[in-house]
Tab-separated table of C-alpha atoms in Angstrom:
chain	number	residue	atom	x	y	z
F	1	UNK	CA	0.132	0.241	-0.101
F	2	UNK	CA	1.285	3.493	-1.224
F	3	UNK	CA	0.898	6.367	0.519
F	4	UNK	CA	0.767	9.963	-0.768
F	5	UNK	CA	0.450	13.655	0.089
F	6	UNK	CA	-2.562	14.846	-0.964
F	7	UNK	CA	-4.476	18.120	-2.350
F	8	UNK	CA	-5.377	18.403	1.361
F	9	UNK	CA	-1.989	17.957	2.847
F	10	UNK	CA	-3.399	14.904	4.721
F	11	UNK	CA	-1.886	11.500	3.799
F	12	UNK	CA	-3.693	9.408	1.202
F	13	UNK	CA	-3.653	5.640	0.009
F	14	UNK	CA	-2.877	4.851	-3.611
F	15	UNK	CA	-3.662	1.094	-2.911
F	16	UNK	CA	-0.791	0.591	-5.838
F	17	UNK	CA	0.705	-2.109	-4.132
F	18	UNK	CA	-0.362	-5.012	-1.621
F	19	UNK	CA	2.590	-5.880	-0.268
F	20	UNK	CA	2.223	-4.453	3.091
F	21	UNK	CA	0.424	-5.615	6.270
F	22	UNK	CA	-2.657	-4.046	7.541
F	23	UNK	CA	-1.602	-4.405	11.276
F	24	UNK	CA	1.623	-2.951	12.490
F	25	UNK	CA	2.880	-4.300	15.950
F	26	UNK	CA	5.117	-1.531	17.715
F	27	UNK	CA	7.400	-2.433	20.684
F	28	UNK	CA	8.445	0.069	22.626
F	29	UNK	CA	10.430	1.398	25.422
F	30	UNK	CA	8.793	4.512	25.726
F	31	UNK	CA	5.159	5.178	27.674
F	32	UNK	CA	2.544	6.456	24.992
F	33	UNK	CA	1.416	9.657	26.755
F	34	UNK	CA	5.048	10.580	28.351
F	35	UNK	CA	6.349	13.066	25.590
F	36	UNK	CA	4.720	13.136	22.407
F	37	UNK	CA	7.786	12.931	19.999
F	38	UNK	CA	8.982	10.437	16.933
F	39	UNK	CA	6.762	7.340	17.434
F	40	UNK	CA	3.880	9.337	17.982
F	41	UNK	CA	4.045	11.415	15.104
F	42	UNK	CA	4.561	8.803	12.667
F	43	UNK	CA	2.169	6.051	14.182
F	44	UNK	CA	-0.440	8.548	14.246
F	45	UNK	CA	-0.400	8.971	10.407
F	46	UNK	CA	0.442	5.124	9.762
F	47	UNK	CA	-2.640	4.887	11.930
F	48	UNK	CA	-4.685	6.648	8.924
F	49	UNK	CA	-4.313	3.421	6.388
F	50	UNK	CA	-2.734	0.704	9.105
F	51	UNK	CA	-3.985	-0.945	11.753
F	52	UNK	CA	-0.977	-0.018	14.873
F	53	UNK	CA	-1.057	-2.112	18.154
F	54	UNK	CA	1.888	0.162	20.421
F	55	UNK	CA	3.029	-2.384	23.154
F	56	UNK	CA	4.901	-1.084	25.970
F	57	UNK	CA	6.911	-2.212	28.608
F	58	UNK	CA	5.324	-4.051	31.574
F	59	UNK	CA	3.715	-2.629	34.571
F	60	UNK	CA	4.025	-4.967	37.724
F	61	UNK	CA	0.849	-4.464	39.642
F	62	UNK	CA	-1.147	-7.724	38.518
F	63	UNK	CA	-2.398	-9.503	41.545
F	64	UNK	CA	-2.575	-12.565	40.164
F	65	UNK	CA	-2.429	-13.890	36.609
F	66	UNK	CA	-0.966	-11.751	33.977
F	67	UNK	CA	-3.062	-9.596	31.280
F	68	UNK	CA	-2.410	-7.111	28.843
F	69	UNK	CA	-4.759	-3.830	29.085
F	70	UNK	CA	-5.960	-1.986	25.451
F	71	UNK	CA	-6.851	1.310	25.142
F	72	UNK	CA	-7.436	3.025	22.268
F	73	UNK	CA	-5.744	6.709	21.179
F	74	UNK	CA	-6.829	7.275	18.023
F	75	UNK	CA	-8.762	6.244	14.784
F	76	UNK	CA	-6.912	2.321	14.366
F	77	UNK	CA	-4.105	3.109	16.993
F	78	UNK	CA	-4.018	0.728	20.420
F	79	UNK	CA	-2.061	0.780	23.480
F	80	UNK	CA	-1.378	-2.467	24.794
F	81	UNK	CA	0.185	-2.843	28.563
F	82	UNK	CA	1.208	-6.215	29.597
F	83	UNK	CA	0.477	-5.959	33.389
F	84	UNK	CA	2.739	-8.732	35.408
F	85	UNK	CA	2.652	-9.787	39.080
F	86	UNK	CA	5.746	-8.102	40.904
F	87	UNK	CA	8.604	-9.962	42.266
F	88	UNK	CA	9.423	-11.818	38.923
F	89	UNK	CA	12.751	-13.506	38.058
F	90	UNK	CA	14.700	-11.901	35.177
F	91	UNK	CA	14.196	-15.161	33.390
F	92	UNK	CA	10.008	-15.391	34.643
F	93	UNK	CA	9.517	-11.637	33.743
F	94	UNK	CA	10.795	-13.034	29.673
F	95	UNK	CA	9.045	-16.227	29.740
F	96	UNK	CA	5.456	-14.707	30.812
F	97	UNK	CA	5.913	-11.828	28.662
F	98	UNK	CA	7.035	-14.441	25.784
F	99	UNK	CA	3.614	-16.272	27.025
F	100	UNK	CA	1.695	-13.278	26.782
F	101	UNK	CA	2.538	-12.374	23.556
F	102	UNK	CA	2.371	-15.913	22.182
F	103	UNK	CA	-1.659	-16.699	23.014
F	104	UNK	CA	-2.172	-12.651	21.520
F	105	UNK	CA	-0.725	-14.064	18.268
F	106	UNK	CA	-2.686	-17.300	18.130
F	107	UNK	CA	-4.567	-17.789	15.608
F	108	UNK	CA	-3.684	-14.545	13.694
F	109	UNK	CA	-1.812	-15.028	9.953
F	110	UNK	CA	2.082	-13.660	10.108
F	111	UNK	CA	1.033	-12.198	6.691
F	112	UNK	CA	-0.672	-9.675	7.788
F	113	UNK	CA	1.456	-8.182	10.255
F	114	UNK	CA	4.611	-5.759	10.438
F	115	UNK	CA	7.014	-5.649	13.356
F	116	UNK	CA	8.316	-2.358	14.449
F	117	UNK	CA	10.575	-2.208	16.937
F	118	UNK	CA	11.720	0.775	19.012
F	119	UNK	CA	13.654	-1.031	21.407
F	120	UNK	CA	15.761	-4.367	21.040
F	121	UNK	CA	14.479	-5.536	24.224
F	122	UNK	CA	11.473	-6.463	23.009
F	123	UNK	CA	13.209	-8.826	20.776
F	124	UNK	CA	13.592	-11.594	23.965
F	125	UNK	CA	9.873	-12.412	23.795
F	126	UNK	CA	8.658	-11.672	20.402
F	127	UNK	CA	11.276	-14.271	18.993
F	128	UNK	CA	9.623	-16.763	18.232
F	129	UNK	CA	7.375	-15.135	15.804
F	130	UNK	CA	7.516	-14.817	12.077
F	131	UNK	CA	5.689	-11.163	10.734
F	132	UNK	CA	5.737	-10.716	7.318
F	133	UNK	CA	8.162	-7.241	7.561
F	134	UNK	CA	10.407	-6.503	10.597
F	135	UNK	CA	11.068	-2.851	10.697
F	136	UNK	CA	13.898	-1.054	13.561
F	137	UNK	CA	13.404	2.633	13.751
F	138	UNK	CA	16.257	3.428	15.736
F	139	UNK	CA	15.913	6.605	17.275
F	140	UNK	CA	18.144	6.840	19.989
F	141	UNK	CA	21.419	4.990	20.756
F	142	UNK	CA	19.670	3.808	23.746
F	143	UNK	CA	22.914	1.570	25.183
F	144	UNK	CA	24.831	5.042	25.979
F	145	UNK	CA	22.184	6.189	28.525
F	146	UNK	CA	21.830	5.939	32.010
F	147	UNK	CA	20.824	1.912	33.256
F	148	UNK	CA	20.674	0.730	29.877
F	149	UNK	CA	20.237	-3.067	30.270
F	150	UNK	CA	23.826	-4.793	29.561
F	151	UNK	CA	22.080	-7.340	27.165
F	152	UNK	CA	20.859	-4.455	25.105
F	153	UNK	CA	24.105	-4.390	22.717
F	154	UNK	CA	23.504	-7.862	21.791
F	155	UNK	CA	19.710	-7.959	20.887
F	156	UNK	CA	19.990	-5.373	18.553
F	157	UNK	CA	22.694	-7.257	16.598
F	158	UNK	CA	20.053	-9.363	16.506
F	159	UNK	CA	17.544	-7.057	15.447
F	160	UNK	CA	19.423	-6.006	12.908
F	161	UNK	CA	20.477	-9.426	11.141
F	162	UNK	CA	16.206	-9.643	11.599
F	163	UNK	CA	15.084	-6.723	9.929
F	164	UNK	CA	14.432	-6.049	6.779
F	165	UNK	CA	14.856	-2.112	6.563
F	166	UNK	CA	16.275	0.380	9.841
F	167	UNK	CA	15.963	3.920	9.666
F	168	UNK	CA	18.180	5.562	12.298
F	169	UNK	CA	16.626	8.808	14.124
F	170	UNK	CA	19.460	11.315	13.271
F	171	UNK	CA	22.249	12.051	10.505
F	172	UNK	CA	25.080	10.829	12.771
F	173	UNK	CA	22.982	7.585	14.352
F	174	UNK	CA	22.974	6.720	10.625
F	175	UNK	CA	26.631	7.455	9.998
F	176	UNK	CA	27.471	5.088	13.275
F	177	UNK	CA	24.926	2.474	12.272
F	178	UNK	CA	25.266	2.410	8.476
F	179	UNK	CA	27.725	-0.490	8.369
F	180	UNK	CA	25.240	-2.938	10.152
F	181	UNK	CA	22.475	-3.475	7.618
F	182	UNK	CA	22.261	-3.621	3.657
F	183	UNK	CA	19.117	-1.414	3.902
F	184	UNK	CA	19.050	1.796	6.278
F	185	UNK	CA	18.425	5.202	5.956
F	186	UNK	CA	18.629	8.283	8.075
F	187	UNK	CA	15.148	10.074	8.813
F	188	UNK	CA	16.514	13.215	11.248
F	189	UNK	CA	13.519	14.996	13.402
F	190	UNK	CA	10.854	16.154	11.118
F	191	UNK	CA	8.153	18.739	12.154
F	192	UNK	CA	4.357	19.665	12.388
F	193	UNK	CA	4.969	22.789	11.382
F	194	UNK	CA	1.477	24.175	11.493
F	195	UNK	CA	1.263	23.327	14.812
F	196	UNK	CA	4.147	25.214	15.876
F	197	UNK	CA	3.318	28.346	13.375
F	198	UNK	CA	0.251	29.135	15.966
F	199	UNK	CA	2.909	30.271	18.423
F	200	UNK	CA	3.592	33.456	16.246
F	201	UNK	CA	-0.571	33.905	16.815
F	202	UNK	CA	-1.057	33.667	20.422
F	203	UNK	CA	-1.217	36.851	21.944
F	204	UNK	CA	-1.690	35.570	26.026
F	205	UNK	CA	0.217	33.935	28.509
F	206	UNK	CA	-0.894	30.942	30.007
F	207	UNK	CA	-1.523	31.628	33.806
F	208	UNK	CA	1.254	29.455	35.337
F	209	UNK	CA	4.098	30.408	32.726
F	210	UNK	CA	5.106	34.127	34.391
F	211	UNK	CA	3.821	37.022	32.809
F	212	UNK	CA	6.614	40.127	32.080
F	213	UNK	CA	8.246	42.032	29.906
F	214	UNK	CA	11.284	40.936	31.404
F	215	UNK	CA	13.205	38.678	28.805
F	216	UNK	CA	11.794	35.141	28.459
F	217	UNK	CA	14.093	32.148	27.738
F	218	UNK	CA	12.530	28.716	27.309
F	219	UNK	CA	12.953	25.145	27.158
F	220	UNK	CA	10.830	21.939	26.675
F	221	UNK	CA	11.565	18.203	27.286
F	222	UNK	CA	12.380	15.848	29.107
F	223	UNK	CA	14.672	16.539	32.084
F	224	UNK	CA	17.214	14.031	32.756
F	225	UNK	CA	20.888	12.428	32.230
F	226	UNK	CA	20.714	14.625	29.099
F	227	UNK	CA	20.313	18.000	30.706
F	228	UNK	CA	22.997	20.444	31.429
F	229	UNK	CA	21.327	21.500	35.024
F	230	UNK	CA	24.957	23.943	35.443
F	231	UNK	CA	24.737	26.081	32.300
F	232	UNK	CA	21.445	27.037	32.906
F	233	UNK	CA	22.508	27.818	36.497
F	234	UNK	CA	25.251	29.835	34.959
F	235	UNK	CA	22.747	31.746	33.069
F	236	UNK	CA	20.297	32.571	35.744
F	237	UNK	CA	23.547	33.707	37.613
F	238	UNK	CA	24.864	35.810	35.482
F	239	UNK	CA	21.309	37.590	34.079
F	240	UNK	CA	18.926	37.393	37.077
F	241	UNK	CA	16.597	39.815	35.205
F	242	UNK	CA	15.833	36.617	32.751
F	243	UNK	CA	13.400	34.532	33.359
F	244	UNK	CA	13.924	30.537	31.865
F	245	UNK	CA	11.251	28.541	31.601
F	246	UNK	CA	11.827	24.788	31.665
F	247	UNK	CA	8.676	22.298	30.869
F	248	UNK	CA	8.753	18.786	31.025
F	249	UNK	CA	8.838	15.691	33.623
F	250	UNK	CA	12.437	15.002	35.546
F	251	UNK	CA	13.303	11.640	35.173
F	252	UNK	CA	16.570	9.456	36.113
F	253	UNK	CA	17.692	12.770	37.901
F	254	UNK	CA	17.349	13.774	41.722
F	255	UNK	CA	15.263	17.271	41.319
F	256	UNK	CA	17.191	18.035	44.296
F	257	UNK	CA	20.284	18.531	42.126
F	258	UNK	CA	18.502	20.886	39.776
F	259	UNK	CA	18.864	24.765	40.250
F	260	UNK	CA	16.555	26.711	42.209
F	261	UNK	CA	17.738	30.300	41.285
F	262	UNK	CA	14.227	33.056	41.389
F	263	UNK	CA	14.252	33.372	37.852
F	264	UNK	CA	14.078	29.508	37.060
F	265	UNK	CA	10.609	28.114	36.772
F	266	UNK	CA	9.727	24.469	36.276
F	267	UNK	CA	6.180	24.078	35.074
F	268	UNK	CA	6.018	20.110	34.819
F	269	UNK	CA	5.359	18.606	31.749
F	270	UNK	CA	2.398	19.960	29.439
F	271	UNK	CA	0.641	18.327	26.605
F	272	UNK	CA	1.806	18.864	23.330
F	273	UNK	CA	-0.949	20.745	21.870
F	274	UNK	CA	-0.236	23.255	24.975
F	275	UNK	CA	3.241	24.388	23.582
F	276	UNK	CA	2.502	26.867	21.280
F	277	UNK	CA	0.863	28.766	23.562
F	278	UNK	CA	3.541	28.308	26.147
F	279	UNK	CA	6.659	29.628	23.828
F	280	UNK	CA	4.596	32.549	21.793
F	281	UNK	CA	5.827	34.680	24.812
F	282	UNK	CA	9.254	33.190	24.916
F	283	UNK	CA	12.087	35.811	23.564
F	284	UNK	CA	14.763	32.549	22.627
F	285	UNK	CA	14.300	28.845	23.325
F	286	UNK	CA	17.532	26.810	24.193
F	287	UNK	CA	18.868	22.938	23.780
F	288	UNK	CA	21.279	23.292	27.076
F	289	UNK	CA	22.006	19.959	26.260
F	290	UNK	CA	25.365	17.961	27.813
F	291	UNK	CA	28.023	16.440	25.788
F	292	UNK	CA	28.101	13.348	26.778
F	293	UNK	CA	27.311	9.506	25.430
F	294	UNK	CA	23.464	9.978	25.851
F	295	UNK	CA	23.544	12.924	23.421
F	296	UNK	CA	26.211	11.636	21.048
F	297	UNK	CA	23.837	10.891	18.314
F	298	UNK	CA	20.449	12.569	19.298
F	299	UNK	CA	18.379	14.227	16.920
F	300	UNK	CA	16.240	16.909	19.005
F	301	UNK	CA	13.186	17.200	17.325
F	302	UNK	CA	12.969	20.288	19.452
F	303	UNK	CA	14.990	21.853	16.846
F	304	UNK	CA	12.944	22.580	13.418
F	305	UNK	CA	9.816	22.983	16.381
F	306	UNK	CA	11.484	26.055	18.349
F	307	UNK	CA	12.179	27.475	14.964
F	308	UNK	CA	9.077	26.517	13.326
F	309	UNK	CA	7.386	29.176	16.469
F	310	UNK	CA	9.694	31.877	15.164
F	311	UNK	CA	12.385	31.444	18.303
F	312	UNK	CA	15.957	32.041	17.450
F	313	UNK	CA	17.459	28.812	19.392
F	314	UNK	CA	20.670	28.703	21.437
F	315	UNK	CA	21.892	25.262	21.468
F	316	UNK	CA	25.558	23.370	22.496
F	317	UNK	CA	27.361	21.669	20.144
F	318	UNK	CA	24.756	18.339	19.465
F	319	UNK	CA	25.874	17.044	16.062
F	320	UNK	CA	22.710	16.949	14.693
F	321	UNK	CA	22.236	20.389	15.390
F	322	UNK	CA	25.226	21.494	14.479
F	323	UNK	CA	24.448	20.273	11.073
F	324	UNK	CA	22.658	21.149	9.410
F	325	UNK	CA	20.981	24.002	11.234
F	326	UNK	CA	23.914	25.562	12.839
F	327	UNK	CA	26.149	25.389	9.451
F	328	UNK	CA	23.052	27.212	7.827
F	329	UNK	CA	23.036	30.305	10.090
F	330	UNK	CA	20.076	29.537	11.525
F	331	UNK	CA	20.570	28.556	15.258
F	332	UNK	CA	23.607	29.848	17.529
F	333	UNK	CA	26.158	27.210	18.701
F	334	UNK	CA	27.274	27.518	21.913
F	335	UNK	CA	29.256	25.558	24.998
F	336	UNK	CA	29.260	28.081	28.090
F	337	UNK	CA	27.103	30.035	29.931
F	338	UNK	CA	28.688	33.227	29.171
F	339	UNK	CA	28.339	32.131	25.145
F	340	UNK	CA	24.897	31.407	25.884
F	341	UNK	CA	24.180	34.993	27.390
F	342	UNK	CA	26.330	36.618	24.754
F	343	UNK	CA	24.269	34.831	21.916
F	344	UNK	CA	20.715	35.975	23.827
F	345	UNK	CA	21.965	39.196	24.400
F	346	UNK	CA	22.885	39.663	20.584
F	347	UNK	CA	18.964	38.187	19.850
F	348	UNK	CA	17.845	40.275	21.918
F	349	UNK	CA	18.660	43.271	20.648
F	350	UNK	CA	18.109	42.128	17.137
F	351	UNK	CA	14.962	44.538	15.591
F	352	UNK	CA	15.535	43.120	12.197
F	353	UNK	CA	14.588	39.400	12.068
F	354	UNK	CA	13.077	39.023	9.235
F	355	UNK	CA	15.271	38.468	6.951
F	356	UNK	CA	16.622	34.919	9.393
F	357	UNK	CA	12.641	33.872	9.855
F	358	UNK	CA	12.069	33.931	5.827
F	359	UNK	CA	15.839	31.994	5.536
F	360	UNK	CA	14.597	29.412	8.545
F	361	UNK	CA	10.524	29.130	7.019
F	362	UNK	CA	12.506	28.060	3.513
F	363	UNK	CA	14.428	25.752	5.175
F	364	UNK	CA	11.492	24.332	7.120
F	365	UNK	CA	9.574	24.248	3.778
F	366	UNK	CA	10.759	20.994	2.834
F	367	UNK	CA	10.628	19.139	6.730
F	368	UNK	CA	7.214	17.462	7.657
F	369	UNK	CA	6.510	14.298	9.454
F	370	UNK	CA	3.470	13.467	6.752
F	371	UNK	CA	6.794	13.416	4.249
F	372	UNK	CA	9.087	11.662	6.707
F	373	UNK	CA	6.195	8.823	7.185
F	374	UNK	CA	5.918	8.838	3.164
F	375	UNK	CA	8.993	7.952	2.144
F	376	UNK	CA	8.894	5.604	4.894
F	377	UNK	CA	6.449	3.730	3.519
F	378	UNK	CA	7.869	3.446	0.191
F	379	UNK	CA	10.867	2.255	1.789
F	380	UNK	CA	8.769	-0.300	3.373
F	381	UNK	CA	7.055	-1.112	0.360
F	382	UNK	CA	10.485	-1.841	-1.588
F	383	UNK	CA	11.620	-4.328	1.307
F	384	UNK	CA	8.255	-6.266	0.934
F	385	UNK	CA	8.559	-6.564	-2.561
F	386	UNK	CA	12.237	-7.990	-2.388
F	387	UNK	CA	11.312	-10.124	0.201
F	388	UNK	CA	8.184	-11.586	-1.261
F	389	UNK	CA	10.621	-12.478	-4.588
F	390	UNK	CA	13.503	-13.729	-2.623
F	391	UNK	CA	14.461	-17.140	-3.478
F	392	UNK	CA	13.721	-19.570	-0.724
F	393	UNK	CA	17.266	-21.316	0.456
F	394	UNK	CA	16.821	-25.173	0.117
């Protein structure tokens, strides 16, 4: 089945190929309702054509017998959560998940299913199955994140051997992985440009965000081991009259270690729909990530989103931000609090941003999740066609 962009900007099916299964089972390490990011952008679009079953990691709250819960999140999209008893050993945990999944797949036709992996760890319970197509959307180098399971690298090697096509979440991750598969393609962060353009139209400040004429510098995302808290502290110390807005959940780090200057405001998580209204009164957007193993291959989705909102952006030297955004003079690249402050002062005194905004909008015009989804689908079709006509080994 082939997807194209219709005249109304929505994905449409041309029904030129029947090679793709009508169902996609997605194995993810991310909760669907945690942060709206790459999986949600892609899968809500794919759900216009396919049935999507998104399997999260288990919750250990079953009183006795393990079970799945199914929750509909969108048309043709269900979130499946395994509920297991607490206190299981790793071996029992995996054997229980395997038994659950095999029961779920009973009496289902394998040729009607694509398996789409975000985490290689899911191979531990899904490797008995033989889907029609296997996709690995490698959005991050998970083995470099804090608390990564020790078996993750070995399982990723197995997944690379099983996958019919591999996508990576950015160019630098592609460069690191391209020798591991013969059908691998980079798909950096895309954008729902129409959604973030709304930030240019909103005039009012949300009630829980400070409403002031003082400069506002903002960040949204997960505050975890990638977030440079000391960089934020340095900016806040240097300019106490600047207000720093931080939106997002705090994960895997102790909240007590974060700076608590009077001009730093932690607003907690906000929904994807709410983000443009918060960004509307910011003066500058920040990407304050540390340069460490966990950020070596990331491609922050927020980069094009900030730009679409009309905000100047200052970022540390994340490789997939430096190229293409820094090299095209769309984003400031800085290393220290002093450099962030200098770049911010330059932007705050800039009264002629029209040329920059035109350049940004031109650059973003060819970048969309719809096009990414369309191009991924074409590659899936090619992989399915190739698999169908491969000779059977004797």
